[in-house]
Backbone as a chain_set.jsonl record, in Angstrom:
{"seq": "XXXXXXXXXXXXXXXXXXXXXXXXXXXXXXXXXXXXXXXXXXXXXXXXXXXXXXXXXXXXXXXXXXXXXXXXXXXXXXXXXXXXXXXXXXXXXXXXXXXXXXXXXXXXXXXXXXXXXXXXXXXXXXXXXXXXXXXXXXXXXXXXXXXXXXXXXXXXXXXXXXXXXXXXXXXXXXXXXXXXXXXX", "coords": {"N": [[-8.448, 5.899, 9.527], [-6.657, 8.065, 9.788], [-3.93, 9.994, 9.756], [-2.059, 12.726, 10.352], [0.745, 13.481, 10.297], [4.098, 14.344, 10.073], [6.742, 12.117, 9.372], [9.88, 12.288, 9.964], [12.544, 10.643, 10.451], [15.651, 9.406, 11.707], [16.131, 7.057, 10.039], [14.266, 3.917, 10.346], [11.622, 1.686, 11.122], [8.472, 1.357, 9.669], [4.954, 0.949, 9.993], [2.703, 1.059, 7.505], [-0.267, 2.182, 5.967], [-2.664, 2.611, 3.501], [-5.742, 3.736, 1.931], [-8.053, 3.103, -0.732], [-10.167, 5.629, -2.25], [-13.268, 6.098, -0.719], [-13.266, 3.44, 0.017], [-13.297, 1.969, -2.309], [-12.888, -0.778, -4.583], [-10.399, -0.309, -6.079], [-7.704, -1.153, -6.565], [-8.102, -3.859, -7.168], [-10.084, -3.766, -9.348], [-8.677, -2.092, -11.237], [-6.677, -3.674, -11.644], [-4.122, -3.539, -10.354], [-1.959, -4.797, -9.092], [0.445, -5.713, -10.236], [1.644, -3.255, -10.818], [1.945, -2.136, -8.263], [3.683, -3.994, -7.181], [5.905, -3.35, -8.794], [6.412, -0.843, -7.881], [7.2, -1.339, -5.219], [9.617, -2.564, -5.859], [11.01, -0.37, -6.882], [11.165, 1.205, -4.569], [12.872, -0.447, -3.121], [15.256, -0.288, -4.783], [15.886, 2.293, -4.112], [17.02, 2.086, -1.729], [15.315, 1.582, 0.409], [13.723, -0.768, 2.519], [11.495, -3.388, 2.229], [9.682, -4.985, 4.491], [7.42, -6.519, 4.882], [4.17, -7.062, 3.386], [0.784, -6.542, 2.315], [-1.474, -6.511, -0.288], [-4.654, -5.484, -0.677], [-8.014, -5.563, -2.096], [-8.849, -2.992, -1.894], [-7.179, -1.496, -0.226], [-3.88, -1.055, 1.236], [-1.301, -2.515, 3.133], [1.898, -2.205, 4.631], [5.17, -3.033, 5.867], [7.879, -1.059, 6.272], [11.226, -0.382, 6.097], [13.063, 2.449, 6.354], [15.775, 4.375, 5.19], [18.207, 6.453, 6.938], [17.248, 9.808, 7.41], [15.208, 9.842, 5.483], [11.937, 10.632, 4.476], [9.122, 9.008, 5.36], [6.552, 9.87, 4.796], [6.811, 11.335, 2.496], [7.626, 9.337, 0.701], [5.382, 7.697, 0.556], [3.45, 9.55, -0.361], [4.474, 10.313, -2.912], [4.429, 7.788, -4.128], [1.633, 7.217, -4.05], [0.669, 9.295, -5.621], [1.714, 8.722, -8.239], [0.581, 6.219, -8.553], [-2.227, 6.84, -8.524], [-2.531, 8.015, -11.01], [-1.946, 5.791, -12.654], [-4.008, 4.083, -11.929], [-6.249, 5.532, -12.777], [-5.758, 5.564, -15.58], [-5.869, 2.825, -16.157], [-8.413, 2.156, -15.413], [-9.939, 3.783, -17.196], [-9.164, 2.536, -19.531], [-10.255, 0.083, -19.189], [-12.942, 0.563, -19.263], [-14.341, 1.296, -16.976], [-16.454, 3.182, -16.153], [-18.301, 3.639, -14.074], [-16.794, 3.594, -11.658], [-14.964, 5.59, -12.191], [-16.671, 7.833, -12.211], [-17.572, 8.032, -9.529], [-15.056, 8.533, -8.36], [-14.54, 11.056, -9.552], [-16.455, 12.617, -8.323], [-15.335, 12.923, -5.874], [-13.385, 14.861, -5.856], [-11.874, 17.6, -4.325], [-12.532, 21.123, -4.052], [-10.214, 22.798, -4.063], [-8.288, 20.99, -4.998], [-9.349, 20.526, -7.551], [-9.034, 22.995, -8.754], [-6.416, 22.943, -9.202], [-6.239, 21.242, -11.209], [-6.829, 18.546, -10.757], [-8.676, 15.645, -11.601], [-9.812, 13.307, -10.648], [-10.262, 11.408, -7.652], [-8.348, 9.154, -6.059], [-7.54, 8.101, -3.623], [-8.129, 7.888, -0.026], [-7.709, 10.789, 2.075], [-5.662, 10.753, 4.064], [-2.85, 8.789, 5.266], [-2.088, 5.976, 7.281], [0.448, 5.801, 9.404], [2.688, 4.285, 11.395], [5.324, 4.197, 13.645], [7.432, 1.451, 14.22], [8.33, 0.593, 17.278], [9.233, -1.506, 18.661], [10.249, -4.988, 18.522], [8.173, -6.678, 19.132], [5.881, -5.135, 18.508], [6.294, -4.901, 15.722], [6.085, -7.523, 14.856], [3.442, -8.019, 15.555], [2.066, -6.314, 13.846], [2.892, -7.403, 11.376], [1.68, -9.901, 11.506], [-0.978, -9.105, 11.725], [-1.459, -7.824, 9.225], [-0.953, -9.889, 7.395], [-3.009, -11.627, 8.053], [-5.25, -10.35, 7.033], [-6.316, -11.081, 4.3], [-7.546, -13.499, 4.865], [-9.466, -13.075, 6.694], [-12.865, -13.015, 7.995], [-14.475, -11.029, 6.69], [-13.309, -10.749, 4.195], [-12.263, -13.238, 3.062], [-10.444, -14.164, 0.997], [-8.549, -16.014, 0.681], [-7.78, -19.242, 1.898], [-5.663, -19.674, 3.551], [-3.159, -17.54, 4.832], [-0.651, -17.713, 3.487], [-1.352, -18.49, 0.992], [-2.441, -16.465, -0.356], [-1.882, -14.477, -3.117], [-0.892, -11.728, -3.232], [0.894, -10.845, -1.099], [3.339, -10.933, 1.484], [3.241, -13.141, 3.041], [3.684, -15.864, 2.329], [6.441, -15.945, 2.068], [7.34, -15.738, 4.716], [5.994, -17.869, 6.013], [6.443, -20.138, 4.447], [8.898, -20.017, 3.473], [8.933, -19.23, 0.829], [9.872, -17.981, -2.489], [9.941, -14.488, -2.733], [7.714, -12.176, -4.444], [8.559, -9.639, -4.635], [11.526, -7.833, -3.499], [12.111, -8.877, -0.29], [13.546, -8.125, 2.606], [13.874, -9.729, 4.81], [15.79, -11.604, 5.745], [17.91, -10.005, 5.78], [17.725, -8.486, 8.025]], "CA": [[-7.046, 5.839, 9.167], [-6.276, 9.484, 9.525], [-2.756, 10.43, 10.489], [-1.465, 13.88, 9.601], [1.994, 13.718, 11.05], [5.297, 14.0, 9.273], [7.697, 11.173, 10.015], [11.315, 12.482, 9.571], [13.295, 9.939, 11.443], [16.906, 8.96, 11.266], [15.963, 5.629, 9.819], [13.244, 3.428, 11.218], [10.624, 0.717, 10.509], [7.173, 1.954, 9.749], [3.773, 0.212, 9.486], [2.056, 2.051, 6.62], [-1.497, 1.747, 5.335], [-3.522, 3.621, 2.82], [-7.009, 3.162, 1.417], [-8.63, 3.792, -1.89], [-11.241, 6.535, -2.007], [-14.499, 5.423, -0.296], [-12.936, 2.006, 0.085], [-13.596, 1.352, -3.576], [-11.807, -1.813, -4.885], [-9.646, 0.209, -7.183], [-6.537, -1.998, -6.857], [-8.64, -4.978, -7.89], [-10.758, -3.41, -10.596], [-7.697, -1.604, -12.144], [-5.565, -4.75, -11.751], [-2.874, -2.726, -9.985], [-1.063, -5.615, -8.355], [1.772, -5.712, -10.818], [2.155, -1.86, -10.698], [2.348, -1.948, -6.857], [4.963, -4.763, -7.047], [6.98, -2.639, -9.427], [6.7, 0.294, -6.936], [7.961, -1.962, -4.189], [10.985, -2.761, -6.393], [11.595, 0.931, -6.948], [11.558, 1.56, -3.24], [14.057, -1.236, -2.793], [16.307, 0.26, -5.456], [16.197, 3.548, -3.493], [17.596, 1.742, -0.399], [14.263, 1.299, 1.329], [13.543, -2.203, 2.674], [10.087, -3.811, 2.477], [9.747, -6.116, 5.486], [6.271, -7.289, 4.644], [3.114, -6.326, 2.799], [-0.411, -7.222, 1.717], [-2.271, -5.674, -1.171], [-6.011, -5.878, -0.633], [-8.628, -4.977, -3.279], [-9.121, -1.478, -1.704], [-6.192, -0.895, 0.657], [-2.566, -1.657, 1.275], [-0.472, -2.427, 4.371], [3.268, -2.575, 4.417], [6.181, -2.662, 6.882], [8.938, -0.48, 5.494], [12.431, 0.16, 6.692], [13.562, 3.608, 5.576], [17.162, 4.804, 5.567], [18.315, 7.707, 7.67], [16.952, 11.11, 6.67], [14.179, 9.643, 4.534], [10.585, 10.913, 4.953], [8.206, 7.978, 4.876], [5.402, 10.559, 4.234], [7.168, 11.672, 1.081], [7.654, 8.119, -0.115], [3.93, 7.339, 0.353], [2.774, 10.601, -1.186], [4.92, 10.153, -4.267], [3.893, 6.518, -4.614], [0.176, 7.286, -4.248], [0.411, 10.212, -6.697], [1.846, 8.015, -9.495], [-0.355, 5.114, -8.494], [-3.476, 7.35, -8.873], [-2.482, 8.119, -12.491], [-2.067, 4.458, -13.276], [-5.395, 3.567, -11.651], [-7.182, 6.212, -13.69], [-5.573, 5.085, -16.958], [-6.328, 1.384, -16.298], [-9.964, 2.195, -15.335], [-10.434, 4.241, -18.434], [-8.936, 1.508, -20.648], [-11.131, -1.027, -18.94], [-14.301, 1.028, -19.37], [-14.986, 1.377, -15.623], [-16.991, 4.58, -15.938], [-18.945, 3.768, -12.797], [-15.831, 3.95, -10.635], [-14.419, 6.979, -12.487], [-17.725, 8.843, -11.882], [-17.455, 8.187, -8.137], [-13.835, 9.191, -8.089], [-14.619, 12.377, -9.945], [-17.258, 13.315, -7.388], [-14.578, 13.12, -4.668], [-12.306, 15.873, -6.016], [-12.125, 18.691, -3.564], [-12.42, 22.271, -4.887], [-8.847, 23.144, -4.132], [-7.597, 20.106, -5.944], [-9.959, 20.702, -8.899], [-8.409, 24.178, -9.235], [-5.004, 22.604, -9.609], [-6.339, 20.322, -12.348], [-7.123, 17.147, -10.438], [-10.039, 15.263, -12.099], [-10.286, 12.08, -9.91], [-9.655, 11.104, -6.397], [-8.056, 7.687, -5.975], [-7.286, 7.678, -2.228], [-8.573, 8.738, 1.131], [-6.723, 11.86, 2.241], [-4.511, 10.502, 4.928], [-2.267, 7.421, 5.412], [-1.784, 5.532, 8.555], [1.837, 5.505, 9.563], [3.054, 4.073, 12.797], [6.702, 3.659, 13.779], [7.514, 0.207, 14.961], [9.373, 0.862, 18.314], [9.684, -2.753, 19.295], [10.104, -6.16, 17.714], [6.868, -7.228, 19.413], [4.931, -4.359, 17.697], [6.556, -5.192, 14.33], [5.536, -8.896, 14.603], [2.004, -7.851, 15.686], [1.578, -5.678, 12.606], [3.084, -8.392, 10.307], [0.634, -10.925, 11.681], [-2.287, -8.427, 11.411], [-1.61, -7.607, 7.728], [-1.024, -11.199, 6.658], [-4.305, -12.232, 8.289], [-6.248, -9.62, 6.333], [-6.994, -11.792, 3.262], [-8.359, -14.684, 5.314], [-10.522, -12.622, 7.66], [-14.243, -13.278, 7.51], [-15.023, -10.061, 5.759], [-12.667, -10.908, 2.9], [-12.15, -14.572, 2.66], [-9.77, -14.142, -0.264], [-7.673, -17.228, 0.646], [-7.918, -20.095, 3.072], [-4.451, -19.562, 4.421], [-2.395, -16.313, 4.488], [0.415, -17.989, 2.608], [-1.893, -18.784, -0.272], [-2.897, -15.151, -0.992], [-0.655, -14.129, -3.909], [-0.45, -10.377, -3.065], [1.226, -10.711, 0.221], [4.59, -11.537, 1.859], [3.009, -14.19, 4.035], [4.283, -17.168, 1.859], [7.818, -15.835, 2.338], [7.502, -16.027, 6.084], [5.418, -19.195, 6.429], [6.897, -21.301, 3.655], [10.208, -19.695, 2.829], [8.775, -19.098, -0.697], [10.539, -16.88, -3.208], [8.976, -13.401, -2.716], [7.464, -11.55, -5.732], [9.352, -8.35, -4.607], [12.544, -8.048, -2.517], [11.819, -8.837, 1.104], [14.974, -8.255, 3.23], [13.743, -10.361, 6.18], [17.019, -12.233, 6.093], [18.965, -8.937, 5.976], [17.487, -7.729, 9.318]], "C": [[-6.406, 7.11, 9.002], [-5.069, 9.827, 10.352], [-2.191, 11.615, 9.684], [-0.236, 14.304, 10.352], [3.143, 13.366, 10.149], [6.203, 13.174, 10.059], [9.048, 11.421, 9.348], [12.116, 11.835, 10.644], [14.601, 9.552, 10.832], [16.839, 7.508, 11.116], [14.878, 5.053, 10.72], [12.417, 2.445, 10.399], [9.223, 1.296, 10.749], [6.162, 1.011, 9.263], [2.997, 1.283, 8.724], [0.847, 1.41, 6.019], [-2.089, 2.853, 4.616], [-4.659, 2.906, 2.08], [-7.423, 3.905, 0.216], [-9.932, 4.602, -1.5], [-12.56, 5.755, -1.712], [-14.414, 3.905, -0.232], [-13.388, 1.234, -1.177], [-12.5, 0.337, -3.903], [-11.041, -1.47, -6.108], [-8.441, -0.673, -7.564], [-6.986, -3.283, -7.617], [-9.194, -4.745, -9.305], [-9.771, -2.841, -11.652], [-6.543, -2.6, -12.313], [-4.236, -4.141, -11.493], [-1.807, -3.552, -9.257], [0.37, -5.594, -8.922], [2.488, -4.313, -10.705], [2.738, -1.646, -9.298], [3.647, -2.775, -6.641], [6.127, -4.088, -7.639], [7.409, -1.44, -8.46], [7.538, -0.223, -5.771], [9.425, -2.123, -4.621], [11.733, -1.468, -6.481], [12.056, 1.425, -5.546], [12.791, 0.841, -2.757], [15.279, -0.647, -3.425], [16.8, 1.589, -4.898], [16.642, 3.319, -2.026], [16.611, 1.662, 0.687], [14.088, -0.201, 1.402], [12.128, -2.635, 3.096], [10.271, -5.089, 3.309], [8.535, -7.061, 5.228], [5.158, -6.438, 4.019], [1.951, -7.236, 2.564], [-1.113, -6.1, 0.891], [-3.674, -6.207, -1.198], [-6.73, -5.215, -1.84], [-8.759, -3.464, -3.118], [-8.13, -0.79, -0.747], [-4.923, -1.71, 0.666], [-1.965, -1.527, 2.624], [0.913, -2.844, 3.982], [4.099, -2.195, 5.65], [7.429, -2.205, 6.054], [10.018, 0.034, 6.335], [12.965, 1.192, 5.815], [14.925, 3.949, 6.073], [17.11, 6.216, 6.315], [18.012, 8.917, 6.776], [15.799, 11.031, 5.67], [12.843, 9.928, 5.132], [9.674, 9.774, 4.424], [6.91, 8.685, 4.329], [5.654, 10.894, 2.733], [7.16, 10.441, 0.173], [6.273, 7.688, -0.488], [3.243, 8.331, -0.591], [3.171, 10.444, -2.632], [4.325, 8.841, -4.876], [2.359, 6.582, -4.917], [-0.136, 8.224, -5.41], [0.482, 9.465, -8.056], [0.936, 6.861, -9.64], [-1.771, 5.614, -8.951], [-3.587, 7.573, -10.383], [-2.641, 6.835, -13.1], [-3.461, 3.846, -13.014], [-6.329, 4.202, -12.645], [-7.019, 5.698, -15.111], [-6.086, 3.671, -17.142], [-7.817, 1.344, -16.235], [-10.508, 2.672, -16.593], [-10.218, 3.224, -19.492], [-9.91, 0.36, -20.405], [-12.627, -0.662, -19.003], [-15.047, 1.084, -18.07], [-15.509, 2.733, -15.338], [-17.685, 4.755, -14.618], [-17.959, 4.223, -11.63], [-15.245, 5.318, -10.863], [-15.392, 8.079, -12.091], [-17.662, 9.094, -10.329], [-16.219, 8.892, -7.76], [-13.796, 10.69, -8.557], [-15.397, 13.217, -8.972], [-16.412, 13.662, -6.104], [-13.523, 14.176, -4.69], [-12.749, 17.099, -5.238], [-11.89, 19.984, -4.449], [-11.007, 22.8, -5.144], [-8.011, 22.322, -5.129], [-8.06, 20.238, -7.4], [-9.296, 21.909, -9.535], [-7.081, 23.95, -9.728], [-5.03, 21.524, -10.717], [-6.68, 18.861, -12.072], [-8.601, 16.755, -10.911], [-10.658, 14.11, -11.262], [-9.624, 12.051, -8.601], [-9.545, 9.639, -6.207], [-7.978, 7.191, -4.491], [-7.908, 8.518, -1.239], [-7.369, 9.626, 1.432], [-5.436, 11.415, 2.962], [-4.09, 8.957, 4.859], [-2.109, 7.155, 6.827], [-0.379, 5.11, 8.611], [2.173, 5.364, 11.084], [4.523, 3.572, 12.811], [6.641, 2.468, 14.644], [8.738, 0.351, 15.93], [9.913, -0.419, 18.843], [9.464, -3.934, 18.272], [8.708, -6.779, 17.895], [5.816, -6.503, 18.577], [5.053, -4.694, 16.207], [5.893, -6.516, 14.009], [4.005, -8.825, 14.677], [1.451, -7.249, 14.422], [1.807, -6.639, 11.403], [1.972, -9.408, 10.346], [-0.681, -10.375, 11.254], [-2.476, -8.301, 9.923], [-1.762, -8.91, 6.987], [-2.326, -11.916, 6.972], [-5.483, -11.494, 7.591], [-7.011, -10.386, 5.214], [-7.829, -12.983, 3.703], [-9.377, -14.356, 6.356], [-11.943, -12.854, 7.069], [-14.857, -12.341, 6.535], [-14.529, -10.321, 4.318], [-12.754, -12.321, 2.324], [-11.563, -14.794, 1.277], [-8.887, -15.364, -0.45], [-8.009, -18.055, 1.914], [-6.717, -20.064, 4.058], [-3.673, -18.305, 3.912], [-1.311, -16.489, 3.444], [-0.083, -18.307, 1.13], [-2.442, -17.538, -1.005], [-1.7, -14.619, -1.742], [-0.145, -12.666, -3.759], [-0.059, -10.054, -1.659], [2.615, -11.386, 0.429], [4.379, -12.768, 2.749], [3.754, -15.508, 3.682], [5.838, -17.148, 2.193], [8.101, -16.222, 3.796], [7.121, -17.425, 6.488], [6.002, -20.362, 5.693], [8.3, -21.079, 3.036], [10.104, -19.59, 1.28], [9.522, -17.939, -1.256], [9.576, -15.699, -3.195], [8.874, -12.74, -4.12], [8.284, -10.259, -5.802], [10.449, -8.595, -3.545], [11.996, -7.853, -1.114], [13.136, -9.052, 1.895], [14.873, -8.925, 4.573], [15.159, -10.992, 6.598], [18.13, -11.2, 6.25], [18.851, -8.323, 7.322], [18.172, -8.473, 10.413]], "O": [[-5.606, 7.246, 8.077], [-5.186, 9.941, 11.572], [-1.892, 11.496, 8.496], [-0.197, 15.37, 10.967], [3.199, 12.293, 9.547], [6.448, 13.425, 11.239], [9.34, 10.847, 8.299], [12.348, 12.452, 11.684], [14.705, 9.38, 9.618], [17.394, 6.761, 11.922], [14.588, 5.634, 11.766], [12.502, 2.385, 9.172], [8.856, 1.665, 11.865], [6.378, 0.32, 8.267], [2.676, 2.325, 9.294], [0.886, 0.252, 5.603], [-2.027, 3.989, 5.087], [-4.587, 1.743, 1.682], [-7.221, 5.113, 0.087], [-10.645, 4.263, -0.556], [-12.885, 4.823, -2.449], [-15.408, 3.202, -0.414], [-13.786, 0.07, -1.13], [-11.336, 0.539, -3.559], [-11.017, -2.231, -7.075], [-8.192, -0.908, -8.746], [-6.337, -3.718, -8.568], [-8.834, -5.41, -10.276], [-9.979, -3.067, -12.844], [-5.58, -2.359, -13.041], [-3.326, -4.216, -12.318], [-0.803, -2.975, -8.84], [1.352, -5.476, -8.188], [3.702, -4.213, -10.531], [3.82, -1.085, -9.128], [4.585, -2.304, -5.998], [7.237, -4.188, -7.116], [8.589, -1.129, -8.296], [8.509, 0.428, -5.385], [10.346, -1.853, -3.85], [12.931, -1.417, -6.203], [13.148, 1.967, -5.375], [13.645, 1.414, -2.081], [16.287, -0.487, -2.736], [17.936, 1.995, -5.14], [16.636, 4.24, -1.209], [17.013, 1.672, 1.85], [14.298, -0.869, 0.389], [11.648, -2.286, 4.174], [10.892, -6.073, 2.906], [8.665, -8.279, 5.356], [5.202, -5.212, 4.115], [2.048, -8.463, 2.595], [-1.293, -4.963, 1.327], [-3.885, -7.308, -1.707], [-6.125, -4.396, -2.532], [-8.778, -2.736, -4.111], [-8.26, 0.409, -0.5], [-4.865, -2.848, 0.2], [-2.111, -0.471, 3.239], [1.107, -3.709, 3.128], [3.815, -1.231, 6.36], [7.93, -2.964, 5.225], [9.765, 0.835, 7.234], [13.303, 0.926, 4.661], [15.205, 3.825, 7.265], [16.131, 6.962, 6.284], [18.431, 9.029, 5.624], [15.442, 12.043, 5.066], [12.603, 9.488, 6.257], [9.491, 9.612, 3.218], [6.244, 8.114, 3.466], [4.786, 10.732, 1.875], [6.737, 10.51, -0.981], [5.985, 7.359, -1.639], [2.533, 7.934, -1.514], [2.306, 10.438, -3.508], [3.8, 8.835, -5.99], [1.892, 6.053, -5.926], [-1.107, 7.99, -6.13], [-0.431, 9.514, -8.881], [0.536, 6.532, -10.757], [-2.449, 4.896, -9.686], [-4.647, 7.337, -10.963], [-3.428, 6.721, -14.04], [-3.991, 3.146, -13.876], [-7.118, 3.512, -13.291], [-8.01, 5.423, -15.788], [-6.676, 3.353, -18.174], [-8.44, 0.557, -16.948], [-11.462, 2.08, -17.098], [-11.1, 3.07, -20.337], [-10.346, -0.277, -21.365], [-13.477, -1.53, -18.807], [-16.269, 0.934, -18.051], [-15.074, 3.388, -14.391], [-17.693, 5.854, -14.064], [-18.272, 5.075, -10.798], [-15.044, 6.104, -9.938], [-14.965, 9.156, -11.674], [-17.695, 10.245, -9.893], [-16.266, 9.785, -6.914], [-13.062, 11.485, -7.971], [-15.082, 14.392, -8.779], [-16.755, 14.583, -5.363], [-12.831, 14.395, -3.696], [-13.855, 17.598, -5.442], [-11.16, 19.94, -5.439], [-10.653, 23.188, -6.258], [-7.212, 22.817, -5.923], [-7.279, 20.085, -8.339], [-9.01, 21.883, -10.733], [-6.608, 24.677, -10.602], [-3.996, 20.978, -11.1], [-6.806, 18.047, -12.987], [-9.573, 17.458, -10.636], [-11.88, 13.974, -11.191], [-8.538, 12.604, -8.428], [-10.555, 8.935, -6.193], [-8.302, 6.046, -4.177], [-8.208, 9.688, -1.475], [-6.221, 9.309, 1.12], [-4.315, 11.67, 2.521], [-4.845, 8.065, 4.472], [-1.993, 8.118, 7.584], [0.001, 4.151, 7.94], [1.935, 6.268, 11.886], [4.888, 2.649, 12.082], [5.931, 2.423, 15.649], [9.906, 0.261, 15.55], [10.989, -0.42, 19.441], [8.651, -3.868, 17.351], [8.134, -7.327, 16.955], [4.946, -7.149, 17.993], [4.045, -4.765, 15.504], [5.207, -6.631, 12.993], [3.335, -9.523, 13.916], [0.394, -7.689, 13.972], [0.974, -6.672, 10.497], [1.388, -9.736, 9.314], [-1.437, -11.024, 10.531], [-3.54, -8.635, 9.402], [-2.581, -9.038, 6.077], [-2.722, -12.776, 6.186], [-6.602, -12.007, 7.584], [-8.241, -10.339, 5.188], [-8.723, -13.421, 2.979], [-10.079, -15.236, 6.854], [-12.158, -12.881, 5.857], [-15.641, -12.731, 5.669], [-15.271, -10.125, 3.355], [-13.266, -12.533, 1.225], [-12.128, -15.536, 0.474], [-8.518, -15.716, -1.57], [-8.494, -17.495, 2.897], [-6.832, -20.404, 5.235], [-3.565, -18.075, 2.708], [-1.053, -15.602, 2.631], [0.714, -18.37, 0.193], [-2.852, -17.621, -2.163], [-0.652, -14.34, -1.16], [0.993, -12.411, -4.152], [-0.587, -9.116, -1.062], [3.008, -12.271, -0.33], [5.369, -13.371, 3.161], [4.348, -16.165, 4.537], [6.429, -18.171, 2.539], [9.039, -16.976, 4.054], [7.85, -18.089, 7.225], [6.064, -21.467, 6.231], [8.78, -21.855, 2.209], [11.069, -19.833, 0.555], [9.785, -16.977, -0.534], [8.438, -15.884, -3.625], [9.841, -12.751, -4.881], [8.665, -9.825, -6.89], [10.293, -9.517, -2.745], [11.476, -6.786, -0.787], [13.737, -10.122, 1.801], [15.736, -8.7, 5.421], [15.576, -10.851, 7.748], [19.186, -11.509, 6.803], [19.799, -7.675, 7.766], [18.124, -8.053, 11.569]]}, "num_chains": 1, "name": "protein.A"}
């Protein structure tokens, strides 16, 4: 999932994914679902539009419409930075010393010199611009299928997985966070 490319586009829809360090189930063990939903609301308040999402135990996928002149890289970097602090605090409060030890081992020398004590995420995010409606729908279906895939089996139906926008699309259910699908 390694993409080191800045995306400064005059508006656009982006498929974004990022992964917890070593694929650790940090979102699940730190119970970050509410925090991530709040982050989505903050993105919406800043005029970004969440088209769809799924929060898995160790990674996140989202389709995000960003306004003109906004760097999707900057949005993700800032979100991940604050998310990392929240993960650490919640893991400490929950006594998850095993995960904190693994995260501490992942800190690179340069980051340690700047005071970083834990590594919460893999270095890069996967960011792809959605150039067509077909590609956008493909990514939406892909991410909504994640929780029901054989590896995960977190729900029997994508719309039943609570940390996803699938129910909004499949059942017209009220979304937990603003989904602007009707705005598009």
